[in-house]
Tab-separated table of C-alpha atoms in Angstrom:
chain	number	residue	atom	x	y	z
A	8	MET	CA	32.943	31.130	17.128
A	9	SER	CA	33.134	29.315	20.788
A	10	VAL	CA	30.619	27.830	21.954
A	11	THR	CA	28.687	30.982	23.836
A	12	ASP	CA	28.327	32.637	20.891
A	13	ILE	CA	26.188	30.701	18.731
A	14	PRO	CA	23.338	32.814	18.306
A	15	ALA	CA	20.185	31.176	18.962
A	16	ASP	CA	18.681	33.094	15.393
A	17	LEU	CA	21.308	30.641	14.063
A	18	VAL	CA	19.792	27.744	15.977
A	19	LYS	CA	16.511	28.319	15.594
A	20	ARG	CA	17.231	28.567	10.946
A	21	LEU	CA	19.408	25.526	12.030
A	22	ARG	CA	15.529	23.233	13.474
A	23	ASP	CA	13.713	24.931	10.940
A	24	GLU	CA	15.810	23.658	8.279
A	25	THR	CA	16.384	20.235	9.841
A	26	GLY	CA	13.239	19.452	11.934
A	27	ALA	CA	15.705	18.653	14.384
A	28	GLY	CA	15.067	18.808	18.249
A	29	MET	CA	16.330	23.060	19.531
A	30	MET	CA	19.619	21.340	21.283
A	31	ASP	CA	20.443	18.309	18.785
A	32	CYS	CA	20.334	21.716	16.167
A	33	LYS	CA	23.134	23.676	19.177
A	34	ARG	CA	24.999	20.895	20.304
A	35	ALA	CA	26.244	20.744	16.337
A	36	LEU	CA	26.837	24.252	16.190
A	37	GLU	CA	29.084	23.456	18.330
A	38	GLU	CA	30.794	21.123	17.207
A	39	THR	CA	30.922	22.670	13.891
A	40	ASN	CA	31.967	25.804	15.221
A	41	GLY	CA	29.110	27.257	14.740
A	42	ASP	CA	29.037	26.399	10.616
A	43	PHE	CA	25.612	25.707	9.455
A	44	ASP	CA	26.417	24.261	6.567
A	45	ALA	CA	28.264	21.508	8.658
A	46	ALA	CA	26.231	21.794	10.968
A	47	LYS	CA	23.422	20.443	9.130
A	48	LYS	CA	25.048	17.708	7.945
A	49	LEU	CA	26.064	16.252	10.676
A	50	LEU	CA	22.211	16.286	11.898
A	51	ARG	CA	21.915	14.490	8.473
A	52	GLU	CA	24.666	11.955	8.734
A	53	ARG	CA	23.143	11.252	12.252
A	54	GLY	CA	19.716	10.959	11.463
A	55	ILE	CA	20.128	8.843	9.184
A	56	ALA	CA	21.590	6.341	11.582
A	57	ALA	CA	18.224	7.700	13.426
A	58	ALA	CA	16.512	6.390	10.849
A	59	GLY	CA	18.554	3.164	11.107
A	60	LYS	CA	17.607	2.160	14.502
A	61	LYS	CA	14.097	2.493	13.712
A	62	ALA	CA	13.602	0.288	10.678
A	63	GLY	CA	12.336	-2.339	11.166
A	64	ARG	CA	8.991	-1.322	13.086
A	65	GLU	CA	6.119	-2.582	11.719
A	66	THR	CA	3.753	0.378	9.819
A	67	THR	CA	0.464	-0.087	9.888
A	68	ASP	CA	-0.379	2.934	9.542
A	69	GLY	CA	-0.783	5.532	7.266
A	70	GLU	CA	-0.998	6.140	3.348
A	71	VAL	CA	-2.426	4.467	-0.139
A	72	LEU	CA	-2.749	7.714	-3.008
A	73	ALA	CA	-4.159	7.219	-6.308
A	74	THR	CA	-3.856	8.960	-9.301
A	75	VAL	CA	-5.653	8.344	-13.146
A	76	SER	CA	-4.464	10.781	-15.740
A	77	GLY	CA	-6.119	9.762	-19.570
A	78	ASP	CA	-4.289	6.371	-19.607
A	79	VAL	CA	-1.444	6.418	-16.326
A	80	GLY	CA	-2.614	5.623	-13.231
A	81	ALA	CA	-0.702	5.411	-10.157
A	82	LEU	CA	-0.947	3.536	-7.029
A	83	VAL	CA	1.162	4.266	-3.695
A	84	ALA	CA	1.136	3.067	-0.461
A	85	ILE	CA	2.558	4.499	2.429
A	86	GLY	CA	3.429	3.382	6.005
A	87	CYS	CA	4.192	5.001	9.248
A	88	GLU	CA	3.667	3.784	12.677
A	89	THR	CA	0.653	5.723	14.307
A	90	GLU	CA	-2.517	7.145	12.011
A	91	PRO	CA	-1.173	10.490	14.338
A	92	VAL	CA	2.500	11.173	12.347
A	93	SER	CA	-0.148	9.736	9.074
A	94	LYS	CA	-1.508	13.354	9.456
A	95	VAL	CA	1.311	14.825	9.457
A	96	ASP	CA	2.068	18.067	6.496
A	97	GLU	CA	5.476	16.045	6.465
A	98	PHE	CA	5.034	12.917	5.823
A	99	LEU	CA	1.720	13.985	3.250
A	100	GLN	CA	3.935	15.372	1.243
A	101	PHE	CA	7.072	12.622	2.097
A	102	ALA	CA	3.477	10.650	0.458
A	103	GLU	CA	2.675	12.827	-2.676
A	104	ALA	CA	6.435	13.354	-3.659
A	105	VAL	CA	6.324	9.311	-4.454
A	106	LEU	CA	3.531	8.990	-6.270
A	107	GLU	CA	4.591	11.926	-9.347
A	108	ALA	CA	7.202	10.197	-8.746
A	109	VAL	CA	6.012	6.780	-9.836
A	110	GLU	CA	3.258	8.179	-11.898
A	111	ALA	CA	5.587	9.537	-14.519
A	112	ASN	CA	8.441	6.813	-14.691
A	113	GLY	CA	7.663	3.940	-12.776
A	114	PRO	CA	8.262	2.309	-9.442
A	115	GLU	CA	12.111	2.051	-9.585
A	116	ALA	CA	11.731	5.905	-9.636
A	117	VAL	CA	11.172	5.022	-5.626
A	118	ALA	CA	15.466	4.735	-4.894
A	119	GLU	CA	15.393	8.286	-5.574
A	120	LEU	CA	13.397	9.059	-2.702
A	121	GLU	CA	15.383	7.391	0.104
A	122	GLN	CA	17.528	10.589	0.829
A	123	ARG	CA	14.922	11.695	2.058
A	124	ARG	CA	13.119	8.863	3.241
A	125	LEU	CA	15.591	8.998	5.940
A	126	GLU	CA	16.270	12.646	6.151
A	127	LEU	CA	12.082	11.952	6.944
A	128	ILE	CA	12.115	9.249	9.818
A	129	ALA	CA	14.795	11.702	11.728
A	130	GLN	CA	12.420	14.191	11.723
A	131	ILE	CA	9.215	13.033	12.997
A	132	GLY	CA	10.779	10.547	14.441
A	133	GLU	CA	8.540	6.568	13.890
A	134	ASN	CA	9.753	4.278	11.045
A	135	VAL	CA	8.238	4.931	7.537
A	136	GLU	CA	8.437	2.372	4.264
A	137	ILE	CA	6.784	2.603	1.187
A	138	ARG	CA	4.967	-0.580	1.578
A	139	GLY	CA	3.507	-0.539	-2.273
A	140	ALA	CA	4.305	1.538	-5.922
A	141	THR	CA	2.194	0.444	-9.413
A	142	ARG	CA	2.160	2.924	-12.333
A	143	MET	CA	-0.291	1.481	-15.183
A	144	GLU	CA	-1.068	2.008	-18.752
A	145	ALA	CA	-3.935	1.851	-20.610
A	146	ALA	CA	-4.653	0.757	-23.751
A	147	GLU	CA	-7.077	1.714	-26.555
A	148	GLY	CA	-10.274	0.589	-25.272
A	149	GLU	CA	-9.385	0.037	-22.117
A	150	LEU	CA	-9.529	2.566	-19.328
A	151	LEU	CA	-7.855	2.671	-15.434
A	152	ALA	CA	-10.202	3.432	-12.605
A	153	GLU	CA	-8.632	4.199	-8.712
A	154	TYR	CA	-10.175	3.536	-5.518
A	155	VAL	CA	-8.991	4.720	-1.816
A	156	HIS	CA	-11.053	4.462	0.402
A	157	PRO	CA	-12.189	7.127	2.664
A	158	PRO	CA	-12.271	8.397	6.101
A	159	ALA	CA	-8.481	6.535	6.376
A	160	ASN	CA	-7.138	5.570	2.962
A	161	LYS	CA	-5.420	3.272	4.174
A	162	ILE	CA	-7.007	0.994	1.934
A	163	GLY	CA	-6.139	1.762	-1.900
A	164	VAL	CA	-7.327	-0.155	-6.082
A	165	LEU	CA	-5.979	0.144	-8.776
A	166	VAL	CA	-7.497	-1.634	-11.612
A	167	ARG	CA	-6.949	-1.672	-15.933
A	168	VAL	CA	-10.077	-2.978	-17.732
A	169	ARG	CA	-11.724	-3.341	-20.886
A	170	GLY	CA	-15.743	-2.913	-22.290
A	171	ALA	CA	-16.342	-0.814	-19.010
A	172	GLU	CA	-17.785	2.365	-18.365
A	173	PRO	CA	-16.288	4.762	-16.481
A	174	ALA	CA	-18.687	4.747	-13.754
A	175	THR	CA	-18.883	0.110	-13.352
A	176	ALA	CA	-14.535	0.654	-14.384
A	177	ARG	CA	-15.411	2.876	-10.172
A	178	LYS	CA	-17.347	-0.450	-9.016
A	179	ILE	CA	-15.117	-2.562	-9.451
A	180	ALA	CA	-11.805	-1.033	-7.816
A	181	MET	CA	-14.529	-0.432	-4.568
A	182	HIS	CA	-15.561	-3.917	-5.382
A	183	ILE	CA	-11.990	-4.856	-5.416
A	184	SER	CA	-10.914	-2.170	-2.389
A	185	PHE	CA	-14.054	-4.199	0.302
A	186	SER	CA	-13.054	-7.857	-1.417
A	187	ALA	CA	-9.684	-7.856	-1.257
A	188	PRO	CA	-8.985	-10.953	-3.900
A	189	ARG	CA	-5.825	-12.042	-4.325
A	190	TYR	CA	-6.388	-13.605	-8.262
A	191	LEU	CA	-8.548	-12.750	-11.837
A	192	SER	CA	-10.197	-16.194	-11.279
A	193	SER	CA	-9.700	-19.521	-10.380
A	194	GLU	CA	-7.450	-20.549	-13.716
A	195	ASP	CA	-4.201	-17.878	-11.706
A	196	ILE	CA	-4.238	-19.560	-8.495
A	197	PRO	CA	-1.297	-22.410	-8.586
A	198	GLU	CA	-2.549	-25.916	-8.632
A	199	GLU	CA	-0.183	-26.042	-5.966
A	200	GLU	CA	-2.176	-23.861	-3.138
A	201	ILE	CA	-5.371	-25.527	-4.342
A	202	ALA	CA	-4.336	-29.235	-3.929
A	203	SER	CA	-3.271	-27.649	-0.619
A	204	GLU	CA	-6.613	-25.660	0.330
A	205	ARG	CA	-8.172	-29.277	-0.279
A	206	ALA	CA	-5.607	-31.279	1.526
A	207	ILE	CA	-7.095	-29.284	4.964
A	208	TYR	CA	-9.967	-29.739	3.375
A	209	GLU	CA	-9.708	-33.806	4.137
A	210	GLN	CA	-8.894	-33.878	7.140
A	211	GLN	CA	-11.197	-31.860	8.753
A	212	PRO	CA	-13.741	-33.677	10.864
A	213	ASP	CA	-16.929	-33.562	9.570
A	214	VAL	CA	-15.975	-34.430	6.375
A	215	GLN	CA	-13.955	-36.534	7.540
A	216	SER	CA	-16.762	-37.700	9.158
A	217	LYS	CA	-18.747	-39.232	6.513
A	218	PRO	CA	-19.039	-41.794	3.844
A	219	GLU	CA	-15.714	-42.060	1.924
A	220	GLU	CA	-18.037	-42.158	-1.367
A	221	VAL	CA	-19.639	-38.653	-1.167
A	222	ARG	CA	-15.745	-36.568	0.914
A	223	ALA	CA	-14.764	-35.862	-2.454
A	224	LYS	CA	-18.525	-33.809	-3.533
A	225	ILE	CA	-18.043	-32.625	-0.187
A	226	VAL	CA	-14.693	-31.516	-0.210
A	227	GLU	CA	-14.560	-30.027	-3.741
A	228	GLY	CA	-17.716	-27.888	-3.314
A	229	ARG	CA	-16.020	-26.319	0.375
A	230	LEU	CA	-13.074	-25.554	-1.840
A	231	ARG	CA	-15.695	-23.607	-4.025
A	232	LYS	CA	-17.645	-21.749	-2.241
A	233	GLU	CA	-14.471	-20.987	0.568
A	234	PHE	CA	-11.950	-20.894	-0.471
A	235	LEU	CA	-12.252	-20.325	-4.927
A	236	ALA	CA	-14.746	-17.227	-3.754
A	237	ALA	CA	-12.898	-15.549	-1.442
A	238	ALA	CA	-9.413	-15.633	-3.296
A	239	ALA	CA	-10.906	-15.094	-6.919
A	240	LEU	CA	-13.085	-12.042	-8.296
A	241	ALA	CA	-14.684	-13.755	-10.316
A	242	GLU	CA	-15.569	-16.069	-7.685
A	243	GLN	CA	-16.778	-13.676	-5.942
A	244	ALA	CA	-20.332	-11.936	-4.827
A	245	TRP	CA	-20.126	-8.890	-6.585
A	246	ILE	CA	-20.769	-6.572	-3.245
A	247	HIS	CA	-23.216	-4.476	-5.315
A	248	ASP	CA	-25.830	-6.613	-6.117
A	249	THR	CA	-24.684	-10.590	-3.195
A	250	SER	CA	-26.981	-11.928	-6.002
A	251	LYS	CA	-24.706	-12.422	-8.639
A	252	THR	CA	-20.792	-12.765	-9.175
A	253	VAL	CA	-18.659	-10.509	-10.744
A	254	SER	CA	-18.326	-12.933	-13.564
A	255	LYS	CA	-22.137	-12.385	-13.978
A	256	ALA	CA	-22.577	-8.917	-13.696
A	257	LEU	CA	-18.953	-8.213	-15.670
A	258	SER	CA	-20.451	-10.261	-18.019
A	259	GLU	CA	-23.621	-8.364	-18.642
A	260	GLU	CA	-21.954	-4.771	-19.269
A	261	GLY	CA	-19.347	-6.585	-21.548
A	262	ALA	CA	-16.864	-5.726	-19.405
A	263	GLU	CA	-13.364	-7.639	-18.149
A	264	VAL	CA	-10.806	-6.585	-16.064
A	265	LEU	CA	-7.291	-7.087	-17.514
A	266	GLU	CA	-5.088	-6.277	-13.989
A	267	PHE	CA	-5.102	-5.020	-10.610
A	268	VAL	CA	-3.234	-3.662	-7.274
A	269	ARG	CA	-4.623	-4.005	-4.190
A	270	TYR	CA	-2.744	-1.970	-1.108
A	271	ALA	CA	-3.579	-2.435	2.042
A	272	LEU	CA	-1.638	-0.824	5.430
A	273	ALA	CA	-3.047	-2.922	8.230
A	274	GLU	CA	-3.316	-5.920	6.188
């Protein structure tokens, strides 16, 4: 088939199936003498090369998706570069596919979607990353809850609790979404991290200006109020009643947080 014999409907079909531009499709068909499958393969190969060039660009937009079905839950964060792309059907379909794969087979399942991810990058012209993928299972007496903060859907939480009603479990997930703890309790924070923070407080001018005998007390108070209250879930002020810590609020209900994961695309 000569260059002039490439039918316009074949070019259109190739564009519809690959998402590539009209001229790229026409060139691919010309280079493969009108062989549709070969042209499609050629575009995929070139798309993958283009995807490689886009890899590494920041993906601070996108979608966080979560699902809980019975005793199984999944949470994924799929990043892209700009807000408009995060609303494109092809991107959302890919995000849903990742969520379904993780729910069924765990985070390792995302490897099976790598080819599709590269093809999506080539199609939409932006880097796309699977920024996070988690699957949880609840044992007897435990409960899973999820929360994705609307309307942007850029922050999401999956939490496993014991002794909590569903409404309380969801409140916990909402709190984690808002307050961004990194640990369950202060006991979970590595001692070297606490020591590093303590050393910073000790050197602050307003601490150094105090008499030596009271500095340690000031440092420990500031460490608990400023660092531990931000880093540890149990130490945080409960967003649903800020007169209580999370630890106190949950103990009053006989609830306990066993595990949580939080994803935030822009952080």
